[in-house]
Each structure stands twice: as C-alpha cells, then as structure tokens.
Amino acid sequence: MWRLKIAKGGDDPYLFSTNGYVGRQTWEFDPNYGTPEERAEVEEARLNFWHNRFRVKPSSDLLWRMQASLSLSLSPLCIREFLREKNFKQSLPQVKVGEGEDIIYETASMALRRAVHFFSALQASDGHWPAENAGPLFFLPPLVMCVYITGHLDIVFPSEHRKEILRYIYCHQNEDGGWGFHIEGHSTMFCTALSYICMRLLGERLDGGQDNAVARGKKWIIDHGGVTTIPSWGKTWLSILGVFDWSGSNPMPPEFWILPSFLPMHPAKMWCYCRMVYMPMSYLYGKRFVGPITPLIQQLREELHTQPYHQINWRSVRHLCAKEDLYYPHPLLQDLLWDSLYVFTEPLLTRWPFNKLRERALETTMKHIHYEDENSRYITIGCVEKVLCMLACWVEDPNGDYFKKHLARIPDYLWVAEDGMKMQSFGSQEWDTGFAIQALLASNMNNDIGPTLMKGHNFLKKSQVRDNPSGDFRRMYRHISKGSWTFSDQDHGWQVSDCTAEGLKCCLLFSLLPPEIVGEKMEPERLQDAVNVLLSLQRKNGGLAAWEPGKAMEWLEMLNPTELFANVVIEQEYVECTASAIQALVLFKKLYPEHRKKEIDFFIRNAVHYIESVQMPDGSWYGNWGVCFTYGSWFALGGLAATGKTYDNSQTVRTSVDFLLKTQTQDGGWGENYLSCPKKEYVPLEGNRSNLVHTAWAMMGLIHAKQEERDPTPIHRAARLLINSQMEDGDFPQQEITGVSNKNCMLHYAAYRNIYPLWALAEYHRAVWMPCKSSSIS
C-alpha cells in the first residue's frame, strides 16, 4: 500500500533543507503495509472513482485521508490510515435541518464542532494539512519523457509508480478518447498527445490500456490532424523527445539572457513563471537537444502524424494550433517577430563567428538555471520548470551533481489518490494551512483544539522564509524574500504576497492568544519582515503583485508566446492578493501602530482604491486563483470590511451584495462553473447546482457585508445547505474543481472542501448565533 511520509529527508546525500524538511510530503510504496481487508478497501475506492469518473472528476484524496466516503451516496470506506493512526472516531452525532425547519443554536454548534473535530484530525505531525494540489494534465507526462530520455525511467518510476500513473491517465480520459487541458476540460491536442506518449513510454502497447485507452487516444489525435497542430509547448517537448523537428518550432533564442537589462523585452522584466519556463526551454532550443532515437521513438513518429515523418514540411507547421487548444491567438505582430527570428536571426547564430555568441548565451542561461535550482533546493518554482531545468542539467552534464540533486526532489511533486499518481503544481502546504488555521480560530474552540493550533503555529513559524536569495540576488533578477511565506514550504523559497499576508494574519492572531495554548508568539522583527515584503509588492495603481514588483510595460503581453494561457508575460496585480494584504496590514497596524505608519496607511488607502476600481459592472470581482467571481468577491469584501467599508457607507459593497444575492441558487447555495474563468463572465453550474466551496465563499462575503443585520434569511439558507451536506464522519463531499491559474488552467485543491465550509459555519455561528446567545444570557 501507499503511505505518506511527512517532513522526511532520508539519508540521500543530494537532498538538503533549510528547516529540516518541515512541510515536505512524499509518498512511498510499502508492499507489506496494510491488512488484506484494508487493501481490498483501497481497491474499492479506486473502483468507485472509475465508475463515477465522468460525474465527479477531482479525487476525494482518499488514500491519505482514509476517512471520507466517495460522493454520490456511495458506501463509506473505513480504510483511513491517516486517521486510524490518530485513533480518530467521530463521536459527535450527525445533525440535519428538516424542510421548513429553522436552524437552532444547538444544530449550528454541533455541525461546526463536527467539522472542526474531523478536520483537526487531518493535520500532519509537522502542523500542516497535506492535500492534493493538481488537476492539469500536462504536468506529469513531461517528467516521464524526461526520465525516459535520461535513462532513469525504471529508477524513478518502478512498477507500482507506473501502475498508478497509468491509472491516473485512464481515469481522466474523456469519453471521446482525448484528454483535456485539465481534468474537467474538453479534449485538447496538447494533453491527448502527451498522455498518449506517456502511456507508450510506460510500456502500453497499441492495443493496451484500460477501456482500450491507447487506441482511442491515437484515434483522437489522427482524427484531429495529428500532432503538427499541437501548441508551442507541445512542439518543444515533442522536439526534445525526437517525434517532432525543432525546425517546426518558433525560435526561443537564449541570447535574450545576454541582452542589456534596460531593454523592455529583457527576461528580467517577465513574470517569474514565464521567465523560469523559457530559461531552460531556450537552453534546450539553443542546443537543439534531441533525446535518443530508440525503436519506440521511431514507432511514435509513425503513430502521431498523418503523413510520413520525413515528408512533413516543418517550416509550415510553426504557427499551427488545434482549435481545441487555442485560448490566446497570437497577434500578427507576434507571428512577424517569430518569422523574422526564424528566417534571419537563427541561421546567423548557428554559424561562425556568431555561434560564439550563442555559446556565451548558453553559458549565461545555465548560470541562471543553477542559481534558481540552488535557491529552491532543486524544487524550482513549479512543476513545468522543474522538469525543464532538470533536463537542462542532464544535457550539460549527465553524471553531474546538479542532475542528481534534481532527481532527489522528484518525490516532492508526486501525489497519490484513488485516481492514481499525479504531479502537483508544487504543493499548497502553506497556502492551505494559513486558511485552515483561520477557519479553526474562527470556530472559537481554542481550548478544545489547543494542540492542533500549537502545531499549526509552529509550522508557520518554521516555514517563514528567513533570508533573501543568495548572493547578489538582484543581479540574478530576484526580489526580496526574507519574511515571506511561500505557497508550499520554506525550501521552495519563492515569496508570494497573498501567502505572506495569510501567514502574517495567522501569526498576528496567535499573538493575541495565551501562549500555553498556542505557543510563543512570533518575534516582532519577523512580523516586520513580512510587512516589508508586502509593502514592496504594491503597484502604482494600488494593486498587489503576487511574486515580484511589476517591471514591464503592458504592451509586452502582446508577445505572449503560449496559445494556452492569458496574462503570462508580465506580472499582474490581483484583487485576492490586495485584499489579503489589506486585512493583514490593518491587523498589524492595530498591534504595532508606529511601525512604518505612513507607508502602511498609504498602502491601505491605495489598495482600497484599487479594489473599488476593478469591480465588475455587476458588482463582482474577477477571481484569478479560484472559481471565479464568487471567489474574488469574497476576498474583496473581506478587504473592504477590514477598512470599515460597509453596506451603509459604500456603494461598492452594496452592489457586491446584490451580485451575491442574485446568484444564490434555489437550494440556498452558490455554484459557479469553471468556464467563468476563461470566458471572464459569470457562468452558473449546469442545472443551477450548488457547490459547497462556492457556497462558503459567498456566505462569508455576505457576512463581511453584515447581511445578517439586514436580512439573515440568505445566510440561513446557505447554512442549511452546508449542515445538511455534512457527511456522517464530519467531512464534506468532493464536488467540482474550484481553483484556477492564468484564466484557463484549472487546479484541484482537495482541502478546500473542508476548510471553507468549516470556516463559513464558524463565521455563521459567530456572526448570527453568538450575538443571539449573548443577548439571551443578558
């Protein structure tokens, strides 16, 4: 059976950590672990997911939880290893609110206590809440391709790993035979080709795969014109593998890295993720690297194309992109730029004496790759970048320590659930834990869950980034990170503004509580370091960037080289980051009123102006990291409420409340389709269904706006839905995907289904019932 290990580094000489691996979560397969009955129950969970894979596509994360039941009223499972080790048993009775029945204080309290009881038991030994953070189907196949090329496939992915990777691919194949950009998406050439190649590299034959997966995948590819229409990222990976030709790709010259940094198109001015992707891509392109052409690669050349491989006119396919994949069409100006580089520049740079310039550019690019690798302990900024940087290190030196250090960090990205093994974006340990702690604190059950709070507090204190990147980091185009929190763990090293704000909020809230319950409070100097990071990331318009201050002109976004994403070239500002920072700084200002007072006041004033200025005409806000207008509105209303904006004194708040009330569904909940994100307009779930996470976000948004003081009925209706949806063990069912990145890339946060309904019930209990209870007592 598979088993999750927490905060373990082992004795691998190529692993190193800044904080003893706190937050690290890795899976191992132990053939002797578990009883025959437990193994049978695991298989039952897998079978249940398979049979329901077209109805609920995200996993319920059962293999680590071992204490949830599958959705759609399937029989509950009892194999919950994580909770069994804690001897967890839900001792509080389940409660329901009948039709036409009012919620009473005891019912609201019991539902909240049950949710807190269950969720507290899911905490790991180091204080964080492990959970899946995946969903895109282009994450894992490049890793399989990489280790196939380097000859490490059997080492990195032994038989049990292969079995689970294939299970994941089978579980998320669409009914038409293709694979979507993410697990809920329509079929695309990009992910269908990658998934097909992955199956073949892992040993599946042309007639293999569950439910004839390989043949159905190949048919989809051929029926849609073959892989010459794959988007640019696909062209790059297929060229590296040897089933495409580099001459069919647009140029990615590494010479950009030796341009003067004052030029507007210098990589230093790019959004960090764009920079980190195209850094190793440009190295591999500059080398024109192609992996070994094995018999299997030669077979794939025949299988993936609609004409003989050596007859393809590669120059003519550079701008092709399947209509199923195309989200961001390239403007004509960009195509002209690529054509100019392709026709005039590249032929020069590959010939003497200009090839000397290319050699210098490749050396400079590799220098930056090594710097980023070292400062992230070889985790890198994310999974796409991880695989590219690892391959670049192998191309530079197949036997070098750089590559071996990369190999040691592969397990940090892998996650196993009942739908198989997948690659995570890079883990959401600190992000999930920051919200989990705030939800638990809102429950006002501190005396009951003191050990849980203390462990969570310790995790946050140990996870704060304590130093800036090494050396002269500004020359390496990095920003300050000292005092920040990352999205995942301290070793990751990359500061994120909203993660920092949420971590700061938690530590400030803990400082108000007795240390004998929650532990010693964080030193003021470290809190101030976090404030420094937040203040440094505000843009001129008042909005907050996520990773780095904005350095580029907006017109550069026209040069977005991807067809799959929007807003990827330059750093943006985000309503969620801005609202999180407002809440953190308002609380910090109350506790430390003299620290950088003028700057904090200026920050808050401008941030509020930004939030008000980007409100949509219907009263909502576009959410950049969650689905979508419901998510953005919850954040925005929280930020405005922290500064004293109310329904009575703010038209912005009133119009937002109107939006939320208008989108409430018949059953009292809210449900927003992920299509709201790419379409940039509100789209309800099919059949006007409700989603519990969306319901919780909307409910908390209304509570921020004091809806309970005007008409509590909408909040009561939402609370009824949450209470009646709670499962026997205190968990909540898994529903639709709720996370997003870059408008078009959906993410599954498995912990959301617990954090947000719990938090909403806690805020409901505190805002609606505690005043009533206090009034009746007095």
PDB file of N, CA, C and O in Angstrom, residues 245-304:
ATOM      1  N   ASP A 245      10.275  17.988 -35.137  1.00  0.00           N
ATOM      2  CA  ASP A 245      11.554  18.573 -35.534  1.00  0.00           C
ATOM      3  C   ASP A 245      11.633  20.014 -35.037  1.00  0.00           C
ATOM      4  O   ASP A 245      10.658  20.760 -35.107  1.00  0.00           O
ATOM      5  N   TRP A 246      12.801  20.380 -34.507  1.00  0.00           N
ATOM      6  CA  TRP A 246      12.967  21.737 -33.986  1.00  0.00           C
ATOM      7  C   TRP A 246      12.639  22.802 -35.027  1.00  0.00           C
ATOM      8  O   TRP A 246      12.208  23.915 -34.673  1.00  0.00           O
ATOM      9  N   SER A 247      12.814  22.488 -36.308  1.00  0.00           N
ATOM     10  CA  SER A 247      12.516  23.494 -37.333  1.00  0.00           C
ATOM     11  C   SER A 247      11.027  23.768 -37.449  1.00  0.00           C
ATOM     12  O   SER A 247      10.614  24.706 -38.127  1.00  0.00           O
ATOM     13  N   GLY A 248      10.215  22.962 -36.768  1.00  0.00           N
ATOM     14  CA  GLY A 248       8.779  23.210 -36.736  1.00  0.00           C
ATOM     15  C   GLY A 248       8.349  24.036 -35.543  1.00  0.00           C
ATOM     16  O   GLY A 248       7.140  24.212 -35.321  1.00  0.00           O
ATOM     17  N   SER A 249       9.309  24.528 -34.766  1.00  0.00           N
ATOM     18  CA  SER A 249       9.013  25.358 -33.593  1.00  0.00           C
ATOM     19  C   SER A 249       9.467  26.784 -33.830  1.00  0.00           C
ATOM     20  O   SER A 249      10.446  27.028 -34.554  1.00  0.00           O
ATOM     21  N   ASN A 250       8.780  27.725 -33.208  1.00  0.00           N
ATOM     22  CA  ASN A 250       9.246  29.107 -33.246  1.00  0.00           C
ATOM     23  C   ASN A 250      10.502  29.249 -32.397  1.00  0.00           C
ATOM     24  O   ASN A 250      10.689  28.522 -31.417  1.00  0.00           O
ATOM     25  N   PRO A 251      11.369  30.206 -32.756  1.00  0.00           N
ATOM     26  CA  PRO A 251      12.641  30.351 -32.036  1.00  0.00           C
ATOM     27  C   PRO A 251      12.448  30.739 -30.567  1.00  0.00           C
ATOM     28  O   PRO A 251      11.510  31.458 -30.207  1.00  0.00           O
ATOM     29  N   MET A 252      13.339  30.233 -29.736  1.00  0.00           N
ATOM     30  CA  MET A 252      13.434  30.629 -28.323  1.00  0.00           C
ATOM     31  C   MET A 252      14.903  30.927 -28.026  1.00  0.00           C
ATOM     32  O   MET A 252      15.580  30.172 -27.331  1.00  0.00           O
ATOM     33  N   PRO A 253      15.441  32.001 -28.601  1.00  0.00           N
ATOM     34  CA  PRO A 253      16.887  32.239 -28.532  1.00  0.00           C
ATOM     35  C   PRO A 253      17.383  32.531 -27.125  1.00  0.00           C
ATOM     36  O   PRO A 253      16.856  33.425 -26.446  1.00  0.00           O
ATOM     37  N   PRO A 254      18.375  31.800 -26.646  1.00  0.00           N
ATOM     38  CA  PRO A 254      18.952  32.083 -25.328  1.00  0.00           C
ATOM     39  C   PRO A 254      19.679  33.418 -25.274  1.00  0.00           C
ATOM     40  O   PRO A 254      20.006  33.898 -24.175  1.00  0.00           O
ATOM     41  N   GLU A 255      19.898  34.021 -26.428  1.00  0.00           N
ATOM     42  CA  GLU A 255      20.578  35.317 -26.448  1.00  0.00           C
ATOM     43  C   GLU A 255      19.799  36.401 -25.706  1.00  0.00           C
ATOM     44  O   GLU A 255      20.366  37.441 -25.333  1.00  0.00           O
ATOM     45  N   PHE A 256      18.514  36.180 -25.478  1.00  0.00           N
ATOM     46  CA  PHE A 256      17.755  37.140 -24.683  1.00  0.00           C
ATOM     47  C   PHE A 256      18.398  37.352 -23.314  1.00  0.00           C
ATOM     48  O   PHE A 256      18.272  38.414 -22.713  1.00  0.00           O
ATOM     49  N   TRP A 257      19.085  36.324 -22.805  1.00  0.00           N
ATOM     50  CA  TRP A 257      19.660  36.405 -21.458  1.00  0.00           C
ATOM     51  C   TRP A 257      20.932  37.234 -21.401  1.00  0.00           C
ATOM     52  O   TRP A 257      21.419  37.543 -20.317  1.00  0.00           O
ATOM     53  N   ILE A 258      21.472  37.606 -22.553  1.00  0.00           N
ATOM     54  CA  ILE A 258      22.661  38.465 -22.540  1.00  0.00           C
ATOM     55  C   ILE A 258      22.365  39.848 -23.112  1.00  0.00           C
ATOM     56  O   ILE A 258      23.278  40.638 -23.329  1.00  0.00           O
ATOM     57  N   LEU A 259      21.089  40.127 -23.333  1.00  0.00           N
ATOM     58  CA  LEU A 259      20.715  41.478 -23.733  1.00  0.00           C
ATOM     59  C   LEU A 259      20.916  42.438 -22.565  1.00  0.00           C
ATOM     60  O   LEU A 259      20.856  42.031 -21.395  1.00  0.00           O
ATOM     61  N   PRO A 260      21.129  43.717 -22.827  1.00  0.00           N
ATOM     62  CA  PRO A 260      21.180  44.695 -21.731  1.00  0.00           C
ATOM     63  C   PRO A 260      19.863  44.692 -20.962  1.00  0.00           C
ATOM     64  O   PRO A 260      18.780  44.678 -21.561  1.00  0.00           O
ATOM     65  N   SER A 261      19.926  44.705 -19.647  1.00  0.00           N
ATOM     66  CA  SER A 261      18.732  44.534 -18.829  1.00  0.00           C
ATOM     67  C   SER A 261      17.774  45.723 -18.914  1.00  0.00           C
ATOM     68  O   SER A 261      16.631  45.612 -18.491  1.00  0.00           O
ATOM     69  N   PHE A 262      18.248  46.870 -19.466  1.00  0.00           N
ATOM     70  CA  PHE A 262      17.344  48.024 -19.561  1.00  0.00           C
ATOM     71  C   PHE A 262      16.368  47.892 -20.720  1.00  0.00           C
ATOM     72  O   PHE A 262      15.390  48.643 -20.812  1.00  0.00           O
ATOM     73  N   LEU A 263      16.578  46.936 -21.617  1.00  0.00           N
ATOM     74  CA  LEU A 263      15.678  46.782 -22.751  1.00  0.00           C
ATOM     75  C   LEU A 263      14.314  46.272 -22.270  1.00  0.00           C
ATOM     76  O   LEU A 263      14.226  45.470 -21.343  1.00  0.00           O
ATOM     77  N   PRO A 264      13.237  46.725 -22.891  1.00  0.00           N
ATOM     78  CA  PRO A 264      11.898  46.380 -22.383  1.00  0.00           C
ATOM     79  C   PRO A 264      11.564  44.903 -22.471  1.00  0.00           C
ATOM     80  O   PRO A 264      10.726  44.416 -21.718  1.00  0.00           O
ATOM     81  N   MET A 265      12.228  44.166 -23.402  1.00  0.00           N
ATOM     82  CA  MET A 265      11.885  42.751 -23.557  1.00  0.00           C
ATOM     83  C   MET A 265      12.871  41.823 -22.856  1.00  0.00           C
ATOM     84  O   MET A 265      12.846  40.623 -23.065  1.00  0.00           O
ATOM     85  N   HIS A 266      13.710  42.379 -21.987  1.00  0.00           N
ATOM     86  CA  HIS A 266      14.658  41.523 -21.275  1.00  0.00           C
ATOM     87  C   HIS A 266      13.907  40.564 -20.358  1.00  0.00           C
ATOM     88  O   HIS A 266      12.903  40.945 -19.726  1.00  0.00           O
ATOM     89  N   PRO A 267      14.370  39.311 -20.237  1.00  0.00           N
ATOM     90  CA  PRO A 267      13.669  38.334 -19.383  1.00  0.00           C
ATOM     91  C   PRO A 267      13.506  38.776 -17.938  1.00  0.00           C
ATOM     92  O   PRO A 267      12.577  38.317 -17.257  1.00  0.00           O
ATOM     93  N   ALA A 268      14.369  39.648 -17.454  1.00  0.00           N
ATOM     94  CA  ALA A 268      14.238  40.123 -16.073  1.00  0.00           C
ATOM     95  C   ALA A 268      12.907  40.814 -15.834  1.00  0.00           C
ATOM     96  O   ALA A 268      12.424  40.882 -14.702  1.00  0.00           O
ATOM     97  N   LYS A 269      12.293  41.319 -16.895  1.00  0.00           N
ATOM     98  CA  LYS A 269      11.027  42.041 -16.761  1.00  0.00           C
ATOM     99  C   LYS A 269       9.820  41.131 -16.930  1.00  0.00           C
ATOM    100  O   LYS A 269       8.682  41.572 -16.808  1.00  0.00           O
ATOM    101  N   MET A 270      10.061  39.871 -17.225  1.00  0.00           N
ATOM    102  CA  MET A 270       8.959  38.924 -17.398  1.00  0.00           C
ATOM    103  C   MET A 270       8.377  38.510 -16.056  1.00  0.00           C
ATOM    104  O   MET A 270       9.031  38.574 -15.013  1.00  0.00           O
ATOM    105  N   TRP A 271       7.129  38.048 -16.098  1.00  0.00           N
ATOM    106  CA  TRP A 271       6.543  37.351 -14.969  1.00  0.00           C
ATOM    107  C   TRP A 271       7.445  36.170 -14.629  1.00  0.00           C
ATOM    108  O   TRP A 271       7.946  35.480 -15.518  1.00  0.00           O
ATOM    109  N   CYS A 272       7.662  35.942 -13.345  1.00  0.00           N
ATOM    110  CA  CYS A 272       8.676  34.964 -12.941  1.00  0.00           C
ATOM    111  C   CYS A 272       8.427  33.578 -13.510  1.00  0.00           C
ATOM    112  O   CYS A 272       9.382  32.873 -13.898  1.00  0.00           O
ATOM    113  N   TYR A 273       7.173  33.145 -13.612  1.00  0.00           N
ATOM    114  CA  TYR A 273       6.907  31.809 -14.157  1.00  0.00           C
ATOM    115  C   TYR A 273       7.240  31.739 -15.632  1.00  0.00           C
ATOM    116  O   TYR A 273       7.787  30.739 -16.114  1.00  0.00           O
ATOM    117  N   CYS A 274       6.901  32.777 -16.361  1.00  0.00           N
ATOM    118  CA  CYS A 274       7.271  32.830 -17.780  1.00  0.00           C
ATOM    119  C   CYS A 274       8.783  32.797 -17.930  1.00  0.00           C
ATOM    120  O   CYS A 274       9.334  32.052 -18.748  1.00  0.00           O
ATOM    121  N   ARG A 275       9.460  33.582 -17.123  1.00  0.00           N
ATOM    122  CA  ARG A 275      10.927  33.634 -17.162  1.00  0.00           C
ATOM    123  C   ARG A 275      11.532  32.259 -16.867  1.00  0.00           C
ATOM    124  O   ARG A 275      12.453  31.813 -17.542  1.00  0.00           O
ATOM    125  N   MET A 276      10.987  31.593 -15.839  1.00  0.00           N
ATOM    126  CA  MET A 276      11.564  30.325 -15.414  1.00  0.00           C
ATOM    127  C   MET A 276      11.251  29.185 -16.371  1.00  0.00           C
ATOM    128  O   MET A 276      11.983  28.197 -16.414  1.00  0.00           O
ATOM    129  N   VAL A 277      10.163  29.292 -17.136  1.00  0.00           N
ATOM    130  CA  VAL A 277       9.873  28.279 -18.159  1.00  0.00           C
ATOM    131  C   VAL A 277      10.777  28.453 -19.364  1.00  0.00           C
ATOM    132  O   VAL A 277      11.409  27.499 -19.848  1.00  0.00           O
ATOM    133  N   TYR A 278      10.873  29.683 -19.842  1.00  0.00           N
ATOM    134  CA  TYR A 278      11.606  29.897 -21.087  1.00  0.00           C
ATOM    135  C   TYR A 278      13.114  29.945 -20.882  1.00  0.00           C
ATOM    136  O   TYR A 278      13.874  29.871 -21.857  1.00  0.00           O
ATOM    137  N   MET A 279      13.564  30.029 -19.640  1.00  0.00           N
ATOM    138  CA  MET A 279      15.003  29.946 -19.378  1.00  0.00           C
ATOM    139  C   MET A 279      15.548  28.574 -19.796  1.00  0.00           C
ATOM    140  O   MET A 279      16.417  28.486 -20.676  1.00  0.00           O
ATOM    141  N   PRO A 280      15.066  27.461 -19.221  1.00  0.00           N
ATOM    142  CA  PRO A 280      15.578  26.157 -19.672  1.00  0.00           C
ATOM    143  C   PRO A 280      15.118  25.797 -21.081  1.00  0.00           C
ATOM    144  O   PRO A 280      15.830  25.104 -21.815  1.00  0.00           O
ATOM    145  N   MET A 281      13.912  26.246 -21.463  1.00  0.00           N
ATOM    146  CA  MET A 281      13.476  25.977 -22.839  1.00  0.00           C
ATOM    147  C   MET A 281      14.448  26.584 -23.845  1.00  0.00           C
ATOM    148  O   MET A 281      14.795  25.956 -24.856  1.00  0.00           O
ATOM    149  N   SER A 282      14.870  27.818 -23.575  1.00  0.00           N
ATOM    150  CA  SER A 282      15.789  28.474 -24.512  1.00  0.00           C
ATOM    151  C   SER A 282      17.143  27.765 -24.537  1.00  0.00           C
ATOM    152  O   SER A 282      17.797  27.706 -25.585  1.00  0.00           O
ATOM    153  N   TYR A 283      17.556  27.229 -23.395  1.00  0.00           N
ATOM    154  CA  TYR A 283      18.820  26.469 -23.364  1.00  0.00           C
ATOM    155  C   TYR A 283      18.705  25.224 -24.248  1.00  0.00           C
ATOM    156  O   TYR A 283      19.583  24.942 -25.070  1.00  0.00           O
ATOM    157  N   LEU A 284      17.609  24.481 -24.072  1.00  0.00           N
ATOM    158  CA  LEU A 284      17.429  23.254 -24.856  1.00  0.00           C
ATOM    159  C   LEU A 284      17.227  23.575 -26.335  1.00  0.00           C
ATOM    160  O   LEU A 284      17.716  22.850 -27.208  1.00  0.00           O
ATOM    161  N   TYR A 285      16.531  24.677 -26.608  1.00  0.00           N
ATOM    162  CA  TYR A 285      16.375  25.099 -28.002  1.00  0.00           C
ATOM    163  C   TYR A 285      17.721  25.503 -28.595  1.00  0.00           C
ATOM    164  O   TYR A 285      18.047  25.131 -29.729  1.00  0.00           O
ATOM    165  N   GLY A 286      18.478  26.295 -27.836  1.00  0.00           N
ATOM    166  CA  GLY A 286      19.780  26.732 -28.332  1.00  0.00           C
ATOM    167  C   GLY A 286      20.717  25.571 -28.620  1.00  0.00           C
ATOM    168  O   GLY A 286      21.541  25.628 -29.547  1.00  0.00           O
ATOM    169  N   LYS A 287      20.589  24.510 -27.858  1.00  0.00           N
ATOM    170  CA  LYS A 287      21.384  23.297 -28.087  1.00  0.00           C
ATOM    171  C   LYS A 287      20.798  22.419 -29.185  1.00  0.00           C
ATOM    172  O   LYS A 287      21.468  21.480 -29.647  1.00  0.00           O
ATOM    173  N   ARG A 288      19.517  22.695 -29.532  1.00  0.00           N
ATOM    174  CA  ARG A 288      18.755  21.820 -30.426  1.00  0.00           C
ATOM    175  C   ARG A 288      18.825  20.383 -29.914  1.00  0.00           C
ATOM    176  O   ARG A 288      19.001  19.418 -30.678  1.00  0.00           O
ATOM    177  N   PHE A 289      18.634  20.259 -28.607  1.00  0.00           N
ATOM    178  CA  PHE A 289      18.793  18.941 -27.999  1.00  0.00           C
ATOM    179  C   PHE A 289      17.663  18.000 -28.420  1.00  0.00           C
ATOM    180  O   PHE A 289      16.491  18.373 -28.422  1.00  0.00           O
ATOM    181  N   VAL A 290      18.045  16.769 -28.755  1.00  0.00           N
ATOM    182  CA  VAL A 290      17.097  15.707 -29.068  1.00  0.00           C
ATOM    183  C   VAL A 290      17.543  14.455 -28.325  1.00  0.00           C
ATOM    184  O   VAL A 290      18.727  14.095 -28.339  1.00  0.00           O
ATOM    185  N   GLY A 291      16.599  13.794 -27.670  1.00  0.00           N
ATOM    186  CA  GLY A 291      16.913  12.583 -26.935  1.00  0.00           C
ATOM    187  C   GLY A 291      17.256  11.419 -27.851  1.00  0.00           C
ATOM    188  O   GLY A 291      17.170  11.524 -29.090  1.00  0.00           O
ATOM    189  N   PRO A 292      17.634  10.298 -27.293  1.00  0.00           N
ATOM    190  CA  PRO A 292      17.997   9.116 -28.093  1.00  0.00           C
ATOM    191  C   PRO A 292      16.823   8.665 -28.971  1.00  0.00           C
ATOM    192  O   PRO A 292      15.688   8.583 -28.509  1.00  0.00           O
ATOM    193  N   ILE A 293      17.094   8.373 -30.215  1.00  0.00           N
ATOM    194  CA  ILE A 293      16.063   7.898 -31.139  1.00  0.00           C
ATOM    195  C   ILE A 293      16.018   6.372 -31.042  1.00  0.00           C
ATOM    196  O   ILE A 293      16.718   5.654 -31.757  1.00  0.00           O
ATOM    197  N   THR A 294      15.229   5.902 -30.125  1.00  0.00           N
ATOM    198  CA  THR A 294      15.084   4.466 -29.871  1.00  0.00           C
ATOM    199  C   THR A 294      14.039   3.879 -30.829  1.00  0.00           C
ATOM    200  O   THR A 294      13.309   4.624 -31.507  1.00  0.00           O
ATOM    201  N   PRO A 295      13.929   2.562 -30.900  1.00  0.00           N
ATOM    202  CA  PRO A 295      12.863   1.969 -31.726  1.00  0.00           C
ATOM    203  C   PRO A 295      11.475   2.465 -31.341  1.00  0.00           C
ATOM    204  O   PRO A 295      10.623   2.657 -32.220  1.00  0.00           O
ATOM    205  N   LEU A 296      11.229   2.690 -30.041  1.00  0.00           N
ATOM    206  CA  LEU A 296       9.933   3.193 -29.623  1.00  0.00           C
ATOM    207  C   LEU A 296       9.689   4.606 -30.145  1.00  0.00           C
ATOM    208  O   LEU A 296       8.577   4.934 -30.578  1.00  0.00           O
ATOM    209  N   ILE A 297      10.709   5.446 -30.130  1.00  0.00           N
ATOM    210  CA  ILE A 297      10.568   6.809 -30.662  1.00  0.00           C
ATOM    211  C   ILE A 297      10.274   6.750 -32.154  1.00  0.00           C
ATOM    212  O   ILE A 297       9.435   7.520 -32.667  1.00  0.00           O
ATOM    213  N   GLN A 298      10.914   5.834 -32.866  1.00  0.00           N
ATOM    214  CA  GLN A 298      10.636   5.698 -34.291  1.00  0.00           C
ATOM    215  C   GLN A 298       9.194   5.249 -34.527  1.00  0.00           C
ATOM    216  O   GLN A 298       8.533   5.714 -35.465  1.00  0.00           O
ATOM    217  N   GLN A 299       8.682   4.370 -33.654  1.00  0.00           N
ATOM    218  CA  GLN A 299       7.286   3.960 -33.774  1.00  0.00           C
ATOM    219  C   GLN A 299       6.357   5.142 -33.518  1.00  0.00           C
ATOM    220  O   GLN A 299       5.346   5.320 -34.210  1.00  0.00           O
ATOM    221  N   LEU A 300       6.682   5.937 -32.513  1.00  0.00           N
ATOM    222  CA  LEU A 300       5.846   7.099 -32.200  1.00  0.00           C
ATOM    223  C   LEU A 300       5.824   8.096 -33.355  1.00  0.00           C
ATOM    224  O   LEU A 300       4.796   8.755 -33.594  1.00  0.00           O
ATOM    225  N   ARG A 301       6.917   8.216 -34.074  1.00  0.00           N
ATOM    226  CA  ARG A 301       6.935   9.099 -35.242  1.00  0.00           C
ATOM    227  C   ARG A 301       5.883   8.671 -36.263  1.00  0.00           C
ATOM    228  O   ARG A 301       5.276   9.504 -36.946  1.00  0.00           O
ATOM    229  N   GLU A 302       5.667   7.365 -36.364  1.00  0.00           N
ATOM    230  CA  GLU A 302       4.667   6.860 -37.297  1.00  0.00           C
ATOM    231  C   GLU A 302       3.255   7.004 -36.743  1.00  0.00           C
ATOM    232  O   GLU A 302       2.310   7.259 -37.488  1.00  0.00           O
ATOM    233  N   GLU A 303       3.111   6.873 -35.432  1.00  0.00           N
ATOM    234  CA  GLU A 303       1.789   6.830 -34.820  1.00  0.00           C
ATOM    235  C   GLU A 303       1.150   8.206 -34.653  1.00  0.00           C
ATOM    236  O   GLU A 303      -0.084   8.314 -34.631  1.00  0.00           O
ATOM    237  N   LEU A 304       1.967   9.254 -34.513  1.00  0.00           N
ATOM    238  CA  LEU A 304       1.452  10.560 -34.117  1.00  0.00           C
ATOM    239  C   LEU A 304       1.150  11.493 -35.279  1.00  0.00           C
ATOM    240  O   LEU A 304       0.533  12.543 -35.086  1.00  0.00           O
TER     241      LEU A 304
END
